Coordinates of C-alpha atoms and ligand atoms in Angstrom, one line a residue:
X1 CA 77.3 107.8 129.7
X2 CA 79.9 106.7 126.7
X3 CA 82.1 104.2 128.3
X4 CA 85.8 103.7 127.6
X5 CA 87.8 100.4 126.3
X6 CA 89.1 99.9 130.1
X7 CA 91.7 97.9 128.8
X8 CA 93.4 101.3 127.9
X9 CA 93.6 101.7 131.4
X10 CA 96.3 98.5 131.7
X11 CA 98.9 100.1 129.9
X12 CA 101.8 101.3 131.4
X13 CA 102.5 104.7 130.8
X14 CA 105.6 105.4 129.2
X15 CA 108.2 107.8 130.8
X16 CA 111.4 106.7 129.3
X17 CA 111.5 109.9 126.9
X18 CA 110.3 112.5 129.0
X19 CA 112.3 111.0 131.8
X20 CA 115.3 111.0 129.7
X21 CA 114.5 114.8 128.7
X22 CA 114.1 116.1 132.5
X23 CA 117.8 114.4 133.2
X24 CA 118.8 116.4 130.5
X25 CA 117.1 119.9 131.2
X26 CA 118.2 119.2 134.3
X27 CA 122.1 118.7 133.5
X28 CA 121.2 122.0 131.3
X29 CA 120.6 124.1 134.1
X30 CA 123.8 123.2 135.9
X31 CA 125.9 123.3 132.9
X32 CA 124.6 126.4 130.6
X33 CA 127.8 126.3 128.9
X34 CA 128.0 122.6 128.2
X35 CA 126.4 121.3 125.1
X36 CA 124.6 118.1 124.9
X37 CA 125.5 115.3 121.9
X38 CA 122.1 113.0 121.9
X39 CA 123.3 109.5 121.1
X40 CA 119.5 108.2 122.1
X41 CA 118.4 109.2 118.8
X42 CA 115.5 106.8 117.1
X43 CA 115.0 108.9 114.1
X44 CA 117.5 109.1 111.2
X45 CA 119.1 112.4 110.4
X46 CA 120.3 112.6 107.0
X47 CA 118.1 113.7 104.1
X48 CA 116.2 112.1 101.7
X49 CA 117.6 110.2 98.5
X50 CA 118.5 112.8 95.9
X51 CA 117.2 109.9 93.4
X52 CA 113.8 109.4 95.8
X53 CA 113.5 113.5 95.9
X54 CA 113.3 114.0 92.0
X55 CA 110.9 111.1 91.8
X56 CA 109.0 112.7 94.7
X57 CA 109.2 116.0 92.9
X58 CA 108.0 114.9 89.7
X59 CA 105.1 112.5 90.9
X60 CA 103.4 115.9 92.7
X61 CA 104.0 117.6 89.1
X62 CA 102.3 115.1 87.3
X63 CA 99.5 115.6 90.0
X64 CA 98.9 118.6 88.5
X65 CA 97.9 117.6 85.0
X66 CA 94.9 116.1 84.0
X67 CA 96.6 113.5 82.3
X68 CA 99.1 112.4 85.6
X69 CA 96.6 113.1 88.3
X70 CA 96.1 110.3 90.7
X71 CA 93.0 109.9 92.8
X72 CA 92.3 106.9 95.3
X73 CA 94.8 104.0 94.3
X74 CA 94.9 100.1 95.3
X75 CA 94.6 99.9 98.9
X76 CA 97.4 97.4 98.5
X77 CA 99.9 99.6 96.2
X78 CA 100.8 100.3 92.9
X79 CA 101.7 97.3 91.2
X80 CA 105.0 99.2 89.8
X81 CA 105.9 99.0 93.5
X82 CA 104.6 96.1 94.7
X83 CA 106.7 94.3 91.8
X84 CA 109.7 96.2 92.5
X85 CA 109.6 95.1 96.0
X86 CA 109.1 91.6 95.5
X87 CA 111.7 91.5 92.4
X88 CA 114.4 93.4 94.3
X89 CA 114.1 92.2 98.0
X90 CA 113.1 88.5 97.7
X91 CA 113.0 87.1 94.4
X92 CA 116.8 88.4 94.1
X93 CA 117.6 86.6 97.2
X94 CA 116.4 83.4 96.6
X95 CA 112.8 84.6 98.5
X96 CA 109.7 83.1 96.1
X97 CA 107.7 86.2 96.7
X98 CA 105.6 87.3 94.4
X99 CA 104.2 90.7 94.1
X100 CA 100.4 90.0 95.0
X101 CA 101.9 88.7 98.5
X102 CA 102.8 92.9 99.3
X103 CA 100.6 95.1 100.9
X104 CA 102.0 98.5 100.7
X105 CA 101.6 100.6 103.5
X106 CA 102.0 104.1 105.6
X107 CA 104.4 102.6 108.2
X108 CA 105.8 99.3 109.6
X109 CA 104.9 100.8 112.9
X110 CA 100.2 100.7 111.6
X111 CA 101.2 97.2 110.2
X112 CA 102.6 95.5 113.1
X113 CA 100.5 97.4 115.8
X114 CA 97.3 96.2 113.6
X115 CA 98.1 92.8 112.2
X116 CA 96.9 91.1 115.5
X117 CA 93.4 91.9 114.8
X118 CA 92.6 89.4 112.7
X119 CA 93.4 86.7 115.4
X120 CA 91.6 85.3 118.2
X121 CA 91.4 86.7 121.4
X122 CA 92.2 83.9 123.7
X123 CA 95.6 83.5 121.3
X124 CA 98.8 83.1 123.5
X125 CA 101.6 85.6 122.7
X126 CA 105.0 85.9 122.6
X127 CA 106.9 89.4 122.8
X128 CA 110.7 89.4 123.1
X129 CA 112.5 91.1 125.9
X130 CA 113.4 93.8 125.4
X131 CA 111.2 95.2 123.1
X132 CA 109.5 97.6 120.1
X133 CA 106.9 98.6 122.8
X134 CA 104.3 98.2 119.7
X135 CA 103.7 94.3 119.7
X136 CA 102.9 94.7 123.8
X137 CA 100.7 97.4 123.9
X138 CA 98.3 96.8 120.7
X139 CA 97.6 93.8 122.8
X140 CA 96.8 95.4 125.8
X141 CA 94.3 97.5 124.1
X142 CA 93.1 94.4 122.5
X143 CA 92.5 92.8 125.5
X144 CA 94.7 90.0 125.4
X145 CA 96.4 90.7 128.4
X146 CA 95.7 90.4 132.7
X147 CA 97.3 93.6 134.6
X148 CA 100.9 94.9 134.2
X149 CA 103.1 93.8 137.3
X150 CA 106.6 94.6 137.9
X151 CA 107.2 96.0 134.8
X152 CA 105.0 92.6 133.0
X153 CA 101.6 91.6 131.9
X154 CA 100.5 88.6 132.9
X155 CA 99.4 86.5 130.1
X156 CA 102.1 87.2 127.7
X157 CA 105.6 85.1 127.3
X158 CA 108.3 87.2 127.2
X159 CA 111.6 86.0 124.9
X160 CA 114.6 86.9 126.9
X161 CA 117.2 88.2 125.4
X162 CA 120.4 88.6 127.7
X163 CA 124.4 88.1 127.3
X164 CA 124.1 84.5 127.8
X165 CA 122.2 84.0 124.7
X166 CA 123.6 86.7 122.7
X167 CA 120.8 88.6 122.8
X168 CA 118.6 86.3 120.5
X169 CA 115.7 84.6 122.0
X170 CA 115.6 81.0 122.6
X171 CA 112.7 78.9 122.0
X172 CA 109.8 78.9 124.6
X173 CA 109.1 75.6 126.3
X174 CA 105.4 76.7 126.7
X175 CA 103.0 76.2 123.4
X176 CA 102.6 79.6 121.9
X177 CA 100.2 81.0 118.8
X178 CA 101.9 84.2 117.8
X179 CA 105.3 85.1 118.1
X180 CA 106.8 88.5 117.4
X181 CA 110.4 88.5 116.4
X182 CA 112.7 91.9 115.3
X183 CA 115.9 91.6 113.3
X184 CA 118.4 93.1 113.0
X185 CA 116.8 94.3 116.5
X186 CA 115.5 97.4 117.9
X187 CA 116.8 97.9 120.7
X188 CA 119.5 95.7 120.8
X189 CA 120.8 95.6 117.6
X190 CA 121.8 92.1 117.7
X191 CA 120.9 89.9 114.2
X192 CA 119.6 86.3 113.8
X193 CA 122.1 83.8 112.1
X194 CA 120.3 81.4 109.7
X195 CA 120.4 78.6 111.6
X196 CA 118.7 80.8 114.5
X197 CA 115.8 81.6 112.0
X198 CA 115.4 78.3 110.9
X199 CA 115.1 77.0 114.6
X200 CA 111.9 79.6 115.0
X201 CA 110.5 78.6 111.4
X202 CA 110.7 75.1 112.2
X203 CA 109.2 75.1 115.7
X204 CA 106.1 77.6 114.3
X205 CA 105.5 74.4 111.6
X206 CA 105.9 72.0 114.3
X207 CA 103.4 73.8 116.9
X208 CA 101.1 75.8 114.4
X209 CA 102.3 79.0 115.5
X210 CA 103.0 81.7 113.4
X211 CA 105.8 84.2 113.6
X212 CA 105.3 88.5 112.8
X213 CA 109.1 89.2 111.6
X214 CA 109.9 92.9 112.4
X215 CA 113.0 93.6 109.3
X216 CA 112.8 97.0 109.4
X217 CA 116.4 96.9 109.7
X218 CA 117.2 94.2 106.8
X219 CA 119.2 97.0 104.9
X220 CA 121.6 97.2 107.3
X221 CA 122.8 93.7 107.2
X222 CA 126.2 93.7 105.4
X223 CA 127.1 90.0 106.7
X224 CA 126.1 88.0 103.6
X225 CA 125.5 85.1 105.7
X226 CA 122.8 86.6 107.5
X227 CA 119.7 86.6 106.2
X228 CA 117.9 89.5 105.4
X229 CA 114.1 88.1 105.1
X230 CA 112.5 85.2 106.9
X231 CA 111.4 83.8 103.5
X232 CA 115.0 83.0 102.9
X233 CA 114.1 80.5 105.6
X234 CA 112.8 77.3 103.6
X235 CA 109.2 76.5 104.7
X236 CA 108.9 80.3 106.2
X237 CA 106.0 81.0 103.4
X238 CA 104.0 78.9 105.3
X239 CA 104.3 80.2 109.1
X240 CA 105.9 83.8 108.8
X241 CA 104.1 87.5 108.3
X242 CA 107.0 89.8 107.6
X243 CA 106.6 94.2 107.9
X244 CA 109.6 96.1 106.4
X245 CA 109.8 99.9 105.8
X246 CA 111.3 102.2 103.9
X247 CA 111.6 104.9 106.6
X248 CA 115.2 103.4 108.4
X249 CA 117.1 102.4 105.1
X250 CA 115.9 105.3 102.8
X251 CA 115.2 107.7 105.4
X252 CA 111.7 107.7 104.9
X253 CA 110.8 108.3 108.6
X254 CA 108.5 111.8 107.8
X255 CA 107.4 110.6 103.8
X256 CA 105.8 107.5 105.2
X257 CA 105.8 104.2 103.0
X258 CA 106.1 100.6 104.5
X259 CA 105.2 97.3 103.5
X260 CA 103.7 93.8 104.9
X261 CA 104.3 90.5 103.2
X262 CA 101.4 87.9 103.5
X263 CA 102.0 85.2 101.6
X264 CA 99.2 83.0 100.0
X265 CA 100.3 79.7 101.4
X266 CA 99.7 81.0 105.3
X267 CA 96.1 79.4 106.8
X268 CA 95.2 79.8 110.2
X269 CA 91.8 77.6 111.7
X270 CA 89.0 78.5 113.1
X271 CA 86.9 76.8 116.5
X272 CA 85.3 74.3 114.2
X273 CA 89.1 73.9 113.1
X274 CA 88.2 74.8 109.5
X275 CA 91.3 76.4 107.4
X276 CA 91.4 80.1 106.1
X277 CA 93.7 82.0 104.2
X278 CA 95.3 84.8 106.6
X279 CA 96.4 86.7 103.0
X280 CA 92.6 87.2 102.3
X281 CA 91.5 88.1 105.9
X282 CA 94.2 90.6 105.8
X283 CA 93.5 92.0 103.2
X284 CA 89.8 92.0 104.1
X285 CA 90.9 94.3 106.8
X286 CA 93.4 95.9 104.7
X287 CA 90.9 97.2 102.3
X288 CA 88.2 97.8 104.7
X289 CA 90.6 100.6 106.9
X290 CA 93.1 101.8 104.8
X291 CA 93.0 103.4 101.8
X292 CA 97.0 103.4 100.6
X293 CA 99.5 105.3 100.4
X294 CA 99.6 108.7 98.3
X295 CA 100.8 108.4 94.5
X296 CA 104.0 110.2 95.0
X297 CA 105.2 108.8 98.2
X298 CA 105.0 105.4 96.1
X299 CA 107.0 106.9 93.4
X300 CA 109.6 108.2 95.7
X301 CA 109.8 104.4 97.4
X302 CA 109.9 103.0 93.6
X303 CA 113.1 104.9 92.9
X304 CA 114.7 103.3 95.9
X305 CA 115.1 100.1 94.0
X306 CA 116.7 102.4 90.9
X307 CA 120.6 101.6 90.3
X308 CA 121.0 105.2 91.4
X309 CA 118.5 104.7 94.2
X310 CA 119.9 101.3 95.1
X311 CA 123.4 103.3 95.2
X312 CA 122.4 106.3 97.4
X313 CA 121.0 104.1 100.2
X314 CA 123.6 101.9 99.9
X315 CA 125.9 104.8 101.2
X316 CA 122.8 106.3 103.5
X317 CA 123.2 102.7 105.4
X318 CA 127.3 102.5 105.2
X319 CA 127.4 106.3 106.5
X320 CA 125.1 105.2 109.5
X321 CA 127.2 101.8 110.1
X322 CA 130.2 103.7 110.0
X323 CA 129.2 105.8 113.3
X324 CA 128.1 102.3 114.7
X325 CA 131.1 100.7 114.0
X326 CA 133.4 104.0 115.8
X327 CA 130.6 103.4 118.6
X328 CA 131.4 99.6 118.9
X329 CA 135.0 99.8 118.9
X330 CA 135.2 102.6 121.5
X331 CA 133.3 101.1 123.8
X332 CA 134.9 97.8 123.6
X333 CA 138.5 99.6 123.7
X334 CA 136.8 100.7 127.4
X335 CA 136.5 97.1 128.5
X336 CA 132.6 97.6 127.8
X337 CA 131.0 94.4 126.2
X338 CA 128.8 95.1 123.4
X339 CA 126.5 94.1 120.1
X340 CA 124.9 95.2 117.3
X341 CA 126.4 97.9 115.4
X342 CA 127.6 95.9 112.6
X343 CA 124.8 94.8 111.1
X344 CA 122.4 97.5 112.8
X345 CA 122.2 101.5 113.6
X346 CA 122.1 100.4 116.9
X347 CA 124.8 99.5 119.5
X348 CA 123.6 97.5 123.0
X349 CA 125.8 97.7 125.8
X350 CA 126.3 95.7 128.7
X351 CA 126.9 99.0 131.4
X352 CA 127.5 96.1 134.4
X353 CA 125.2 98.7 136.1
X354 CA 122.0 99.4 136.7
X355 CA 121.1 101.1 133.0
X356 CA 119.8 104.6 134.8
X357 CA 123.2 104.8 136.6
X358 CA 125.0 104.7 133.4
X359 CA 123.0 107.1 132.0
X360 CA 123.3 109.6 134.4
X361 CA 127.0 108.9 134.5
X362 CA 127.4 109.5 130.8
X363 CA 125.3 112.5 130.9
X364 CA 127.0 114.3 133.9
X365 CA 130.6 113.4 132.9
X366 CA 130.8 113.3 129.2
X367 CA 127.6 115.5 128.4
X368 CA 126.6 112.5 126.4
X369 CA 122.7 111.2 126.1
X370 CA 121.7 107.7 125.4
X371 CA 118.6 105.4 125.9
X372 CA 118.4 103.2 129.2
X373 CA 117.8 99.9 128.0
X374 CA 115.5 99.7 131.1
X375 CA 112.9 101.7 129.3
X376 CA 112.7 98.3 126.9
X377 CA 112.0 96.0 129.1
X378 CA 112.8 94.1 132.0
X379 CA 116.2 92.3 130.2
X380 CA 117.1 95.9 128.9
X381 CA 118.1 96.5 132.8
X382 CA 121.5 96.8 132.9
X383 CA 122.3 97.9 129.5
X384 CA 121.9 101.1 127.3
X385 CA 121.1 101.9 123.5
X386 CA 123.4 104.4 121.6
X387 CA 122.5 105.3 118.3
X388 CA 124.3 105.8 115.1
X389 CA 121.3 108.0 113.4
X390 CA 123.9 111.5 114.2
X391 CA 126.1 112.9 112.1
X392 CA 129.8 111.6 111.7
X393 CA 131.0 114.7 114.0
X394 CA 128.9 114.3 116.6
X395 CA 130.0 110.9 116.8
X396 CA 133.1 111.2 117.2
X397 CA 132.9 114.2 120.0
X398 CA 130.5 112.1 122.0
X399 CA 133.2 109.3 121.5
X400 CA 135.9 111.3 122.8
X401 CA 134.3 112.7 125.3
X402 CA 132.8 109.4 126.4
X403 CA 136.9 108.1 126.9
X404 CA 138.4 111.0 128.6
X405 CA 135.5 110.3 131.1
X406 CA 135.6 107.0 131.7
X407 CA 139.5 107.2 131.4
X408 CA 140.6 109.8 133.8
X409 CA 138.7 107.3 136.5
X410 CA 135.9 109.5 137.6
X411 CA 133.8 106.0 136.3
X412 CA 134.7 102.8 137.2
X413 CA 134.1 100.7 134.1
Ligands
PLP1 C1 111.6 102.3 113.2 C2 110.9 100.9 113.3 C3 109.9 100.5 112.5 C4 109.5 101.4 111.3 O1 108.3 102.0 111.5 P1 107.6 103.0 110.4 O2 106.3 103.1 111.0 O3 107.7 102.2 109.1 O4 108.4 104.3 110.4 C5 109.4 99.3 112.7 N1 109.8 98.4 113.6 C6 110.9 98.8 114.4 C7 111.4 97.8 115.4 C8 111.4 100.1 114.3 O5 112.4 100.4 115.1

């Protein structure tokens, strides 16, 4: 009989969604007349880039015509994209990246769920806390991982993040190989200074460790101090893997075009301690199961880095910082402690109460759903996610609402 990779059989099944949805059907039930406003939302909501839609439009045209038809492209992008990206997010930053260090992709989501494949399996790793349940359960299937208890698997190391370090992960005491970082950060929204970053880059030289930097969030940085990519880090080139995507700054969640930097200077040994390049095993493995993204989807990511493209996410990202920023200062005006939302889509709160209890609290009060930051992770106890991807009124009902319940004293905040 066909046996199964029992390793499957680790993972923990995840119910925070269809937990979260019960709550709510259930809240439904009891209140028919009550509509819901979702702040949980991990999806953005507002349309395409007119700019990124004509381009679209016109790449499926040309598709049509002997003379514009496309058939299988690079496996690692177009080089009219793949120079864009490195011209427009690194090089104008400072970042030496060059364009044959981008492998274009379907989704930030393949790329960083996949990238630990070409790594030993005896590797230690490092998964922050709470999490992008991604990095933790492509190891699991991998098998690089003992049983999950109490909400952990043993043979990971887990990166706290908590109030008392602002919600940015301090360096482990324990060696490590690979170390997955997110920021801005997903769930917590809470961004890396540069003196943070440069902490983790310098450790990863120190120990031979390399870092997988999750900046699928980099366009909502604003803070120019902040930096955006790793490789803005001096001596990052040569420890760091970084995924970015277009689907959270462009609204490219249902197109579907991401991309991976590997840069050339990255080696990593083998048991005879011999050096290899991790840019050509990746794209070994690149090449060998993926066969790009589709011609127009690349075209509708080119136009992004247009002056009118560049423009319209500009104001895609301030419209979705805006709700953050009415979340953040809300809940602070409440006496709630907070981060992200400034620099993020998302806004963390410390709820001072078990994050389920806040939930239902919100939900049965105020007719307000968010994300239990339980469902993250163990650290994500006691806090909950709210979401700027909404639009602007929805917002600001679920704000209101949100006050008159915890203000009239049927909560104690
Ligand atoms: C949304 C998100 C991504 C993007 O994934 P895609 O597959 O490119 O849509 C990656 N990492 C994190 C942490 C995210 O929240």
């Amino acid at each position: 009989m066909i046996r199964i990779n029992e390793n499957y059989l680790k993972l923990k099944a995840s119910y925070l969604f269809s937990d979260i949805a019960k709550r709510i059907a259930t809240y439904q039930e009891a209140n028919p007349d009550s509509s819901i406003i979702k702040l949980g939302i991990g999806d953005v909501t507002e349309p395409l880039p007119e700019t990124c839609r004509v381009a679209f439009h016109a790449a499926i045209d040309e598709m049509g015509t002997h003379a514009g038809f496309h058939g299988y492209g690079p496996e690692q992008g177009y080089a009219f994209l793949r120079e864009a990206i490195a011209a427009n997010d690194f090089q104008s930053r400072g970042a030496d990246i060059s364009a044959d260090e981008v492998f274009v992709s379907d989704g930030a989501k393949c790329d960083s769920g996949n990238f630990q494949e070409i790594f030993a399996d005896n590797i230690k790793i490092a998964v922050p806390d709470p999490m992008y349940p991604v990095y933790v359960d492509t190891n699991v299937m991998a098998g690089r991982t003992g049983e999950n208890v109490n909400d952990r698997y043993e043979g990971f190391v887990y990166l706290e993040s908590t109030p008392e370090n602002g919600y940015v992960p301090t360096i482990p005491s324990e060696p490590v190989d690979l170390v997955y970082l997110c920021f801005p950060n997903n769930p917590t929204g809470a961004a890396a200074t540069r003196e943070q970053l440069t902490a983790w880059v310098d450790y990863a030289k120190a120990s031979g460790a390399l870092i997988l930097f999750d900046a699928a969030y980099a366009g909502f940085v604003r803070d120019e101090s902040l930096p955006q990519s790793i490789y803005e880090i001096e001596g990052a080139k040569e420890v760091a893997i970084e995924f970015r995507s277009f689907s959270k700054n462009a609204g490219f969640t249902g197109t579907r075009c991401a991309y991976t930097i590997v840069p050339k200077d990255l080696k990593a040994e083998d048991s005879s301690g011999a050096m290899h390049s991790v840019h050509a095993l990746w794209n070994r493995r690149h090449c060998t199961k993926f066969n790009g993204v589709s011609y127009p989807v690349q075209k509708a990511a080119e136009a992004v880095y247009s002056d009118a493209g560049k423009a319209e996410v500009k104001a895609l990202t301030d419209f979705y910082l805006a709700n953050a920023k009415i979340v953040r200062s809300e809940i602070e005006s409440l006496g709630l402690s907070c981060v992200g939302g400034d620099n993020s889509p998302y806004v963390w709160i410390n709820a001072n109460r078990p994050s389920w209890d806040f939930f239902d609290t919100l939900l049965n009060e105020a007719g307000v759903a968010c994300t239990p930051g339980a469902g993250f992770g163990s650290c994500g106890e006691g806090h909950i996610r709210i979401s700027a991807f909404n639009s602007r009124s929805n917002v600001e009902e679920a704000m209101k609402r949100i006050r008159s319940a915890l203000a009239e004293g049927s909560v104690g905040v």
